[in-house]
PDB file of N, CA, C and O in Angstrom:
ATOM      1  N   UNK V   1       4.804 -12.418  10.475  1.00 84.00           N
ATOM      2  CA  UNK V   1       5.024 -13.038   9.189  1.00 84.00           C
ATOM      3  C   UNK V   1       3.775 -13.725   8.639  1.00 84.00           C
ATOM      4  O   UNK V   1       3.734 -14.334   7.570  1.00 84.00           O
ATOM      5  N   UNK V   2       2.500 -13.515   9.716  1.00 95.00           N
ATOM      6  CA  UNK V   2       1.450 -13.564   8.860  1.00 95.00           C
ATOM      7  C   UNK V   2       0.787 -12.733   8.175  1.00 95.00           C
ATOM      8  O   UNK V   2      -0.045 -11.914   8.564  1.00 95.00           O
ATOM      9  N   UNK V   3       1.466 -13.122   6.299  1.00 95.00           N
ATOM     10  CA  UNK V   3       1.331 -11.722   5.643  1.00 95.00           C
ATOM     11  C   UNK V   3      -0.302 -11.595   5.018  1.00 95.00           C
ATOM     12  O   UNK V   3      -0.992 -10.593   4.825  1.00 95.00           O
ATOM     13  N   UNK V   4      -0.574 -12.967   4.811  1.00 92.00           N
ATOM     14  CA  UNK V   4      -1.897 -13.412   3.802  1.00 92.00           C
ATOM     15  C   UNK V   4      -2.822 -12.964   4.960  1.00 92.00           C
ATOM     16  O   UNK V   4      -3.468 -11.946   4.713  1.00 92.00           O
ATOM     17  N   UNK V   5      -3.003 -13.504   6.128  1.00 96.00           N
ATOM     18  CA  UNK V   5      -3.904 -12.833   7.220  1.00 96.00           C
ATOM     19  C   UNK V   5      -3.802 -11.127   7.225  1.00 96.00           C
ATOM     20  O   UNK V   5      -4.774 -10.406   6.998  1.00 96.00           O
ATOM     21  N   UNK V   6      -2.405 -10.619   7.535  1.00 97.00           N
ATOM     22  CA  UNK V   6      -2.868  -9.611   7.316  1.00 97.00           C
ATOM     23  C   UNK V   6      -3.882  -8.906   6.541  1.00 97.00           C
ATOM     24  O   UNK V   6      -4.933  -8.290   6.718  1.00 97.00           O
ATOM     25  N   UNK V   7      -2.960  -9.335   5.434  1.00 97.00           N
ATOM     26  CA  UNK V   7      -3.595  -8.540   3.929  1.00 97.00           C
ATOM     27  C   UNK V   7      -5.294  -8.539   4.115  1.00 97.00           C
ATOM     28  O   UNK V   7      -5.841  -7.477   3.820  1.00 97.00           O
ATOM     29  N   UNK V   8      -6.107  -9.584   4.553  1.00 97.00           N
ATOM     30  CA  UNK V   8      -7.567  -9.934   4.337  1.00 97.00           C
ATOM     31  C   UNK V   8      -7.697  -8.886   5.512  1.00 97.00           C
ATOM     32  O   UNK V   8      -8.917  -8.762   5.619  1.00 97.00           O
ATOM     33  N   UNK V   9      -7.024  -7.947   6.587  1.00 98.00           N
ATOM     34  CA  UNK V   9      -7.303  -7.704   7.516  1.00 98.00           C
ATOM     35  C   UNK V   9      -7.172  -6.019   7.104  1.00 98.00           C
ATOM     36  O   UNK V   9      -7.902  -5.155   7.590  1.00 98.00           O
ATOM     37  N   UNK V  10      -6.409  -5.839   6.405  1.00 98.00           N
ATOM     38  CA  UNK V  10      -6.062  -4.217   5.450  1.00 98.00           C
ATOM     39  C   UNK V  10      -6.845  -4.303   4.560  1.00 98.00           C
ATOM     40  O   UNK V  10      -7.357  -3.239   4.214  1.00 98.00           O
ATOM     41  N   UNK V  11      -7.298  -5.659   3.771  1.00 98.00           N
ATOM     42  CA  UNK V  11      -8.123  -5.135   2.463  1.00 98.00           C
ATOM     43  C   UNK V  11      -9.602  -4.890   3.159  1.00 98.00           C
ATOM     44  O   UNK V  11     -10.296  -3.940   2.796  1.00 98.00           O
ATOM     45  N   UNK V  12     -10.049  -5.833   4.213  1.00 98.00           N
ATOM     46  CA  UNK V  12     -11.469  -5.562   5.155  1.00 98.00           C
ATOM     47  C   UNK V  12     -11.084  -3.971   5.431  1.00 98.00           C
ATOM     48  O   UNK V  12     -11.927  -3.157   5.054  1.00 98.00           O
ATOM     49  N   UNK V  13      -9.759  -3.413   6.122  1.00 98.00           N
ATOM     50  CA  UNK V  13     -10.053  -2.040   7.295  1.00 98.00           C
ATOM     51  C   UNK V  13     -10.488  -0.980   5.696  1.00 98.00           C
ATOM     52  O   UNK V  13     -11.405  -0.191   5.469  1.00 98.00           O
ATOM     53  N   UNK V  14      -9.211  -1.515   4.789  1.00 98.00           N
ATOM     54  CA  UNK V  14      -9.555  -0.663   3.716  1.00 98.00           C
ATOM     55  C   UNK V  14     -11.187  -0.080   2.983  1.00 98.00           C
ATOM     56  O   UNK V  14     -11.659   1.026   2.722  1.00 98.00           O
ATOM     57  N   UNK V  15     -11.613  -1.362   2.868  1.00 98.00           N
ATOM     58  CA  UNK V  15     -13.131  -0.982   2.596  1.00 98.00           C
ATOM     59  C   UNK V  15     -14.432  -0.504   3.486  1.00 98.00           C
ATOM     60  O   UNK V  15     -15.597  -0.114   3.408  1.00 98.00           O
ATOM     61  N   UNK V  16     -13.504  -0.783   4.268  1.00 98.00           N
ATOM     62  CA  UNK V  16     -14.631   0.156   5.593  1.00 98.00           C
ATOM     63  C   UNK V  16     -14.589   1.323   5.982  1.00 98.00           C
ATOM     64  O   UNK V  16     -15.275   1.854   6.856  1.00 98.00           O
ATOM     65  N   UNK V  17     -13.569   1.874   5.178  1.00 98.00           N
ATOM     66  CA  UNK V  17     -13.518   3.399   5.697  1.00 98.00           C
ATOM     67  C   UNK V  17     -13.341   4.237   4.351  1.00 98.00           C
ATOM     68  O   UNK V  17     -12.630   3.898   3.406  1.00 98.00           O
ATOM     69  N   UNK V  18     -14.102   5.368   4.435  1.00 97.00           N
ATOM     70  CA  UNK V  18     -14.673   5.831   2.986  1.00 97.00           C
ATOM     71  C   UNK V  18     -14.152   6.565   2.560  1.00 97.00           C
ATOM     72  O   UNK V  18     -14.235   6.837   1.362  1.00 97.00           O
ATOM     73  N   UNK V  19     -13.020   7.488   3.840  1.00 97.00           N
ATOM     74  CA  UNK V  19     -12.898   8.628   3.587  1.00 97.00           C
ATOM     75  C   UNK V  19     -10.879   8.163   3.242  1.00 97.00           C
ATOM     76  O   UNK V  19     -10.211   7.327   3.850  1.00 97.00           O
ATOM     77  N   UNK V  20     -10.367   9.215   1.916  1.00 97.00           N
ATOM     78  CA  UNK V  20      -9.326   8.625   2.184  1.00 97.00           C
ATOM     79  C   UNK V  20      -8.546   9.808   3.300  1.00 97.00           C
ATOM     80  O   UNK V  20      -8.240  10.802   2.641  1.00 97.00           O
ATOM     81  N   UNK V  21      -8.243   9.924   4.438  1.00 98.00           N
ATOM     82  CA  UNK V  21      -7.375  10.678   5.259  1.00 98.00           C
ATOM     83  C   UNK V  21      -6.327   9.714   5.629  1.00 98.00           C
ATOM     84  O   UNK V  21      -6.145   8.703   4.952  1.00 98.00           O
ATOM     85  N   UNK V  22      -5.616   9.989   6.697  1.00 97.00           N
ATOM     86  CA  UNK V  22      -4.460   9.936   7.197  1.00 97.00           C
ATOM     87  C   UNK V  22      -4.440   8.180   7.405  1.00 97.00           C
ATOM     88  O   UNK V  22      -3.737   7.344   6.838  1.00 97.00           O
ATOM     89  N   UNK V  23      -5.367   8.032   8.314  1.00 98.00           N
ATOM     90  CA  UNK V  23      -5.767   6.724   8.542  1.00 98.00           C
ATOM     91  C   UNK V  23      -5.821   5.846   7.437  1.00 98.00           C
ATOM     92  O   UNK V  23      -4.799   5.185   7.251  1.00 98.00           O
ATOM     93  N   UNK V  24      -6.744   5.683   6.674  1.00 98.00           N
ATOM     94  CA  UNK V  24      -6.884   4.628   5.514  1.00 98.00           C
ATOM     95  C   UNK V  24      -5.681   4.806   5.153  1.00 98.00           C
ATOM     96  O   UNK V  24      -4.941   3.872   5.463  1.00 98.00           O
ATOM     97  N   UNK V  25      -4.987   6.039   4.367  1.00 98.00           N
ATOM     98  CA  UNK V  25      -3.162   5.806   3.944  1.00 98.00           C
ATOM     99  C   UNK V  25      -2.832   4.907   4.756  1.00 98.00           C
ATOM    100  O   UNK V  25      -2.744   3.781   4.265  1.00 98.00           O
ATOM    101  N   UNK V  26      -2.625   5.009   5.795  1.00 98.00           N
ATOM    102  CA  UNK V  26      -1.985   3.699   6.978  1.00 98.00           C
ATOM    103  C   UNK V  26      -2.071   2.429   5.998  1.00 98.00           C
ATOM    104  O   UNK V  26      -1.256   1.797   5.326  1.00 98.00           O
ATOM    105  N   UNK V  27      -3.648   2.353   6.278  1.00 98.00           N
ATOM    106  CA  UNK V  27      -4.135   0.939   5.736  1.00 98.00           C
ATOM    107  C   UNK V  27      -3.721   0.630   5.015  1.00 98.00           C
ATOM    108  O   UNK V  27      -3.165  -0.467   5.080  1.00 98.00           O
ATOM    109  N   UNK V  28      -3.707   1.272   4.006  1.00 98.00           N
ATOM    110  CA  UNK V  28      -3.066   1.247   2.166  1.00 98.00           C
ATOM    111  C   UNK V  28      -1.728   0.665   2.703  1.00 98.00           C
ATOM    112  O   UNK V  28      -1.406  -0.481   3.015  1.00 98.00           O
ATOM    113  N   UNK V  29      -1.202   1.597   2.701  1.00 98.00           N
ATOM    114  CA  UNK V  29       0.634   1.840   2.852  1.00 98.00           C
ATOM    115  C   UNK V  29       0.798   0.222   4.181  1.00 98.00           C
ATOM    116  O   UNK V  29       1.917  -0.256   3.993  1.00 98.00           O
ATOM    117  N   UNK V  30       0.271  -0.338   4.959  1.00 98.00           N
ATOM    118  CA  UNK V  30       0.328  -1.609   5.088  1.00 98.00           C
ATOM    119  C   UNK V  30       0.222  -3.031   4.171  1.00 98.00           C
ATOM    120  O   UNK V  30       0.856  -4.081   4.073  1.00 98.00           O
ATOM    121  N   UNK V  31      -0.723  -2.538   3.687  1.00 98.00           N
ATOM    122  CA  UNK V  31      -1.368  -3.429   2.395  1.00 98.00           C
ATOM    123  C   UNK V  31      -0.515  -3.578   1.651  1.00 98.00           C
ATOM    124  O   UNK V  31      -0.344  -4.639   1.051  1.00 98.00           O
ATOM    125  N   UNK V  32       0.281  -2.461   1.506  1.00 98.00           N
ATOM    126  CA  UNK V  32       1.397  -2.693   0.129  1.00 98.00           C
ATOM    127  C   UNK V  32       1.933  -3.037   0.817  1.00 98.00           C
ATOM    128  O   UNK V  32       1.973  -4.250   0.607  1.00 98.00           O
ATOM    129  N   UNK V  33       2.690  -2.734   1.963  1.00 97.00           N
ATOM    130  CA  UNK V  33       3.475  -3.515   2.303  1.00 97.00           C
ATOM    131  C   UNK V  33       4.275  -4.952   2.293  1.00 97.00           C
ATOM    132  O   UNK V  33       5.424  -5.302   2.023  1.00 97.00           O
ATOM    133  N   UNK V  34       2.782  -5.758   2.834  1.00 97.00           N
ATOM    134  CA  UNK V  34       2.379  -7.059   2.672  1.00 97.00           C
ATOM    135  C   UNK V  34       2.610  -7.527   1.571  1.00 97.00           C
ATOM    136  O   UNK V  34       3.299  -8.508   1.292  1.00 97.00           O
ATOM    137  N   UNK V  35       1.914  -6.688   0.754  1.00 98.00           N
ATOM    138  CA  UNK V  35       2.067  -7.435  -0.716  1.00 98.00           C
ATOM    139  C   UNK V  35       3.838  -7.349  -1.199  1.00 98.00           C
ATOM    140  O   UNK V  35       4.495  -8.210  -1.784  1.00 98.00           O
ATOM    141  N   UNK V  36       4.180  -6.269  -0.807  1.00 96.00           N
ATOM    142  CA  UNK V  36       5.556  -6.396  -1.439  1.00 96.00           C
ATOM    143  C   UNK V  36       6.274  -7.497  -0.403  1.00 96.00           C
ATOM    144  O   UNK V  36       7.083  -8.164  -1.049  1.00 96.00           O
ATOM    145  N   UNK V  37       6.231  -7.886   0.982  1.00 96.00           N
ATOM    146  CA  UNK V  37       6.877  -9.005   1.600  1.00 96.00           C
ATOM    147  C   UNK V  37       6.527 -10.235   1.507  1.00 96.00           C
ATOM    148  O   UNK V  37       6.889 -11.206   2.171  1.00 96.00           O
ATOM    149  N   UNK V  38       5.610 -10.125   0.422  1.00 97.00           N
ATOM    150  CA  UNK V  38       5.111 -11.494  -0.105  1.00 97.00           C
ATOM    151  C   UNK V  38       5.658 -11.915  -1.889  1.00 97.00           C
ATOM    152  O   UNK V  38       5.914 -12.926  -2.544  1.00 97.00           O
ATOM    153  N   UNK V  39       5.630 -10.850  -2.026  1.00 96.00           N
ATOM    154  CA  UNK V  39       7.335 -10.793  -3.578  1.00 96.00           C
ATOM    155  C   UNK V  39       5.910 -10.195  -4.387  1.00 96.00           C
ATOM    156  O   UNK V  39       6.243 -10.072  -5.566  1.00 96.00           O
ATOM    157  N   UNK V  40       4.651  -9.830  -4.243  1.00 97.00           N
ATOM    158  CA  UNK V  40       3.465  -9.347  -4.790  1.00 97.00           C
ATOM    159  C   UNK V  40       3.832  -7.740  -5.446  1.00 97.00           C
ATOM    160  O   UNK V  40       2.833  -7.026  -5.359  1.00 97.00           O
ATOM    161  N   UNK V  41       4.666  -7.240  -5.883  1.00 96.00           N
ATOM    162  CA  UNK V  41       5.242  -5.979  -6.317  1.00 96.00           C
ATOM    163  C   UNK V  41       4.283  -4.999  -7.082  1.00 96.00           C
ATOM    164  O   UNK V  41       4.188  -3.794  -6.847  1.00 96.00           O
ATOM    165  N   UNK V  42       3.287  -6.008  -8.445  1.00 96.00           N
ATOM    166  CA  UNK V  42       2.523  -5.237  -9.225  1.00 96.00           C
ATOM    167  C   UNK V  42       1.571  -4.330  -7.941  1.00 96.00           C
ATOM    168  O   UNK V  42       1.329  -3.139  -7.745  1.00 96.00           O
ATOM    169  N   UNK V  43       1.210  -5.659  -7.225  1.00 98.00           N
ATOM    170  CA  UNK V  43      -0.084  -5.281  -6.292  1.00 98.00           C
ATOM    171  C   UNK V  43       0.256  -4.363  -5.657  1.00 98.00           C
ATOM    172  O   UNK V  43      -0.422  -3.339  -5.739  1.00 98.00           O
ATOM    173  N   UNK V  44       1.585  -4.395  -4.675  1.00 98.00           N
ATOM    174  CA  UNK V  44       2.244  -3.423  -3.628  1.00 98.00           C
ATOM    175  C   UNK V  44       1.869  -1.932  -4.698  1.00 98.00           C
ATOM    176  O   UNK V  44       1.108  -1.018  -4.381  1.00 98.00           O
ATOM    177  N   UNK V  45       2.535  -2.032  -5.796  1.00 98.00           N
ATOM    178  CA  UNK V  45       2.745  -0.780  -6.597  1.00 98.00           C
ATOM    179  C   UNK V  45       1.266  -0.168  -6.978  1.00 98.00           C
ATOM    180  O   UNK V  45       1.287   1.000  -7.366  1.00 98.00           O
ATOM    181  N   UNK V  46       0.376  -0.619  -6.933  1.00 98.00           N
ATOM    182  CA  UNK V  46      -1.023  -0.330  -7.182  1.00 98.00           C
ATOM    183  C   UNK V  46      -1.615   0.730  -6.134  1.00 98.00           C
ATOM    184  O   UNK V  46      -2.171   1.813  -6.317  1.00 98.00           O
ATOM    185  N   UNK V  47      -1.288   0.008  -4.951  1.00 98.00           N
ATOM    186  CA  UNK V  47      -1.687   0.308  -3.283  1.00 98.00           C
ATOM    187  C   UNK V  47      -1.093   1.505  -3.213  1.00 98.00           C
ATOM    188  O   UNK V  47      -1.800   2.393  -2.737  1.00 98.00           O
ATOM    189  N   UNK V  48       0.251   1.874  -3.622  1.00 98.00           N
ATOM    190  CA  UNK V  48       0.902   2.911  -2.880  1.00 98.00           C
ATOM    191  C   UNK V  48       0.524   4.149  -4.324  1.00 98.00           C
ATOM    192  O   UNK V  48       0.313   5.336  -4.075  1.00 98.00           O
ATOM    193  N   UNK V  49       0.501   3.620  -5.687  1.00 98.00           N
ATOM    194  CA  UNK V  49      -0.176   4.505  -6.363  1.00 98.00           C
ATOM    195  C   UNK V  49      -1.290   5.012  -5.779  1.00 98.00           C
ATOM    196  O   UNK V  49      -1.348   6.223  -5.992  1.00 98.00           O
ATOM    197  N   UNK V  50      -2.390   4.526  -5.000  1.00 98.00           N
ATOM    198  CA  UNK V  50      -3.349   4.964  -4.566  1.00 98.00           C
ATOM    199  C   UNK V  50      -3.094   6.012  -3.800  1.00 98.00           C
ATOM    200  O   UNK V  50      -3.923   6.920  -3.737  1.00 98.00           O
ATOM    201  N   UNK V  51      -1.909   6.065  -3.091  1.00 98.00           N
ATOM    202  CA  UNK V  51      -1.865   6.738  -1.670  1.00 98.00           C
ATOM    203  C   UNK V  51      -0.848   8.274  -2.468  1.00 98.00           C
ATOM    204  O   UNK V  51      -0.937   9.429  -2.052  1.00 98.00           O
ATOM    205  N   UNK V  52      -0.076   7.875  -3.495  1.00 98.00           N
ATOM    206  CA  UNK V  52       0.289   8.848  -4.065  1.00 98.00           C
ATOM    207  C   UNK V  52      -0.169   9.580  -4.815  1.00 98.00           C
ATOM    208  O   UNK V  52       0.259  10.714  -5.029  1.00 98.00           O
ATOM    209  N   UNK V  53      -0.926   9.167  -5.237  1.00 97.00           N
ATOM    210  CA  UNK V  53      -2.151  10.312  -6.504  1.00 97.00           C
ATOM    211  C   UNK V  53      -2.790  11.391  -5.171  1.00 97.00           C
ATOM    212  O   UNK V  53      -3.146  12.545  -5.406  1.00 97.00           O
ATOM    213  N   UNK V  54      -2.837  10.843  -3.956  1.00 97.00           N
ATOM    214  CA  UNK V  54      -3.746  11.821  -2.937  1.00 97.00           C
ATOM    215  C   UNK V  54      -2.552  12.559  -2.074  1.00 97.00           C
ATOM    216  O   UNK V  54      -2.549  13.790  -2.087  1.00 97.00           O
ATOM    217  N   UNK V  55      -1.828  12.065  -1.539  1.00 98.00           N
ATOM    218  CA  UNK V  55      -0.660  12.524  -1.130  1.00 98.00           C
ATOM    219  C   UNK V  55       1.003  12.487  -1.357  1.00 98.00           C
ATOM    220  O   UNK V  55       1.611  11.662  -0.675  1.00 98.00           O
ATOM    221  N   UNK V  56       1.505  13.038  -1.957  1.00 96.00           N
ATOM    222  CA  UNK V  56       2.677  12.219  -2.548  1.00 96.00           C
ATOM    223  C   UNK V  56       4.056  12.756  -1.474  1.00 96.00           C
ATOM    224  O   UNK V  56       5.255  12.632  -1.723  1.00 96.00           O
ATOM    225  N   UNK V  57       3.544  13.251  -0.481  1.00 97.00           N
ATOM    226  CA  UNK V  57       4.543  13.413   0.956  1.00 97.00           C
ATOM    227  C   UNK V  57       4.526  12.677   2.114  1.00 97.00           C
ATOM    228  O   UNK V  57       5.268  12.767   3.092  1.00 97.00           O
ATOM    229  N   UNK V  58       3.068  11.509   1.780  1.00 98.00           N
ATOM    230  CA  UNK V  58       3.399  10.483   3.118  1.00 98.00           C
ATOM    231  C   UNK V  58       3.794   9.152   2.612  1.00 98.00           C
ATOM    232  O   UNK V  58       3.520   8.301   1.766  1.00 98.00           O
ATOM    233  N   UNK V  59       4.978   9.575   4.075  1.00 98.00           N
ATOM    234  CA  UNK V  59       5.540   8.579   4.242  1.00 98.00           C
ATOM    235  C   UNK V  59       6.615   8.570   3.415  1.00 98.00           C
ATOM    236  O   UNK V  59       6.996   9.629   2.918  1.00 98.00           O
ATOM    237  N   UNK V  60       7.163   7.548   3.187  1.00 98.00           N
ATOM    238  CA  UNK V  60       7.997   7.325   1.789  1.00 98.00           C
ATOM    239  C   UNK V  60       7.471   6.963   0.212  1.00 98.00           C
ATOM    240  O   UNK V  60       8.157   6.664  -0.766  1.00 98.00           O
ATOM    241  N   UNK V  61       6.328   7.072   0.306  1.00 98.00           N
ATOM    242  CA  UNK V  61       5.306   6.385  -0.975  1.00 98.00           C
ATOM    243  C   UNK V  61       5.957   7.016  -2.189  1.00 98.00           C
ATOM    244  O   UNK V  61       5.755   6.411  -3.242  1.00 98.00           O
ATOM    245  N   UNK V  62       6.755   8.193  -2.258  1.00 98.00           N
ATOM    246  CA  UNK V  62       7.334   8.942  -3.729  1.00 98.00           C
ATOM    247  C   UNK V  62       8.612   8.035  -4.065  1.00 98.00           C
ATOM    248  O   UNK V  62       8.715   7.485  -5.161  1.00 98.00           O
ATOM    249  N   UNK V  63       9.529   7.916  -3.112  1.00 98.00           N
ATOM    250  CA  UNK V  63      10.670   6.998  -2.997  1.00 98.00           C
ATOM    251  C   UNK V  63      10.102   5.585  -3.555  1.00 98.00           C
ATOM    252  O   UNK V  63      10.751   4.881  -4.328  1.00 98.00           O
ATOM    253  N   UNK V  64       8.671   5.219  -3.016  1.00 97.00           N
ATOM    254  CA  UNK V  64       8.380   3.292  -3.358  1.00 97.00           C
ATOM    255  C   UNK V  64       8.638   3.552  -4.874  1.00 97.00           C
ATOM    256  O   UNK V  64       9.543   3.100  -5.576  1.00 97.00           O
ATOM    257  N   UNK V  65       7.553   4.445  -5.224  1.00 97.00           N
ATOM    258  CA  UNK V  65       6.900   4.884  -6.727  1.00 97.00           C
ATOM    259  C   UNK V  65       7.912   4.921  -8.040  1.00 97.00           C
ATOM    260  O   UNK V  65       7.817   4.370  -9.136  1.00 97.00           O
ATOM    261  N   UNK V  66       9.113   5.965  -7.368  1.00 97.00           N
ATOM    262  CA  UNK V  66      10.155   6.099  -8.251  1.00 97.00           C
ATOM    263  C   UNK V  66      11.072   5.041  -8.186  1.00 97.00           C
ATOM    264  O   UNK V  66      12.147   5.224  -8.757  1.00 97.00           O
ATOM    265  N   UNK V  67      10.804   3.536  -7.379  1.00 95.00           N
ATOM    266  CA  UNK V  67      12.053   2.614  -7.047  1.00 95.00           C
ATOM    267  C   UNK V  67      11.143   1.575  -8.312  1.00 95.00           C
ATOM    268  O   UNK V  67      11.549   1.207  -9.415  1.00 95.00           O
ATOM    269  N   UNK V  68      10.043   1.359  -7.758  1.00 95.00           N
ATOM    270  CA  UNK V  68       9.185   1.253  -9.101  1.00 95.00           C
ATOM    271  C   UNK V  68       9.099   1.402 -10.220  1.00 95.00           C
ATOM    272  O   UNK V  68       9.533   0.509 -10.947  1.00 95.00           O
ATOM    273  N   UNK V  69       8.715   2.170 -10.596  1.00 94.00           N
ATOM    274  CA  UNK V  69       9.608   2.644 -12.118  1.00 94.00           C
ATOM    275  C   UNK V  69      10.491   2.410 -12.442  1.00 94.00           C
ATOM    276  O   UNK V  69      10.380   1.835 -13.524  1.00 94.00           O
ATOM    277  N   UNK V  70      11.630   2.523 -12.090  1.00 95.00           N
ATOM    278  CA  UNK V  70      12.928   2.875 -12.206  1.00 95.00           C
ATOM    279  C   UNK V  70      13.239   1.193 -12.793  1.00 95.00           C
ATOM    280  O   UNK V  70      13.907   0.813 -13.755  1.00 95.00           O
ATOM    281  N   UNK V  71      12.364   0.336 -11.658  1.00 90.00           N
ATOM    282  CA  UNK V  71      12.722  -1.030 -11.565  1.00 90.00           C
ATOM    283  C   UNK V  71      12.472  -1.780 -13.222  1.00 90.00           C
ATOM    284  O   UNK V  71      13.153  -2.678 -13.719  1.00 90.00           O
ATOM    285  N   UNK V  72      11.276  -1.073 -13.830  1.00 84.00           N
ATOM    286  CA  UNK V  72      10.238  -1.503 -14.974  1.00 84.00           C
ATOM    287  C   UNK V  72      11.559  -1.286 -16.351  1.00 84.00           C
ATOM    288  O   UNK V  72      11.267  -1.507 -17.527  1.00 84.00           O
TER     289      UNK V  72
END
């Protein structure tokens, strides 16, 4: 439930790795996470846009996207 530590710990792994593959998604798709268990929704929704413009089959990121919307 340390979400704010996390986050500084996904937004650091995030910028250290250049390439977006499988891995950084992780990162991302944590990041939002965080942000959404912190009530941070715009931000969460930003993060997982990222991960859906490149892949829109991992994980559940199409399901976040369209709960998103749907929500607006």
């Amino acid at each position: 439930r340390l979400f704010d530590l996390a986050e500084q710990q996904f937004e650091l792994a995030k910028s250290e790795l250049a390439v977006l593959d499988d891995e950084k998604k992780d990162v991302i798709y944590q990041l939002a996470s965080c942000y959404e268990a912190m009530g941070q929704a715009e931000k969460a929704f930003e993060e997982y846009k990222a991960i859906y413009s490149a892949d829109i089959a991992f994980r559940d990121v199409a399901a976040k996207i369209e709960g998103f919307y749907s929500r607006r």
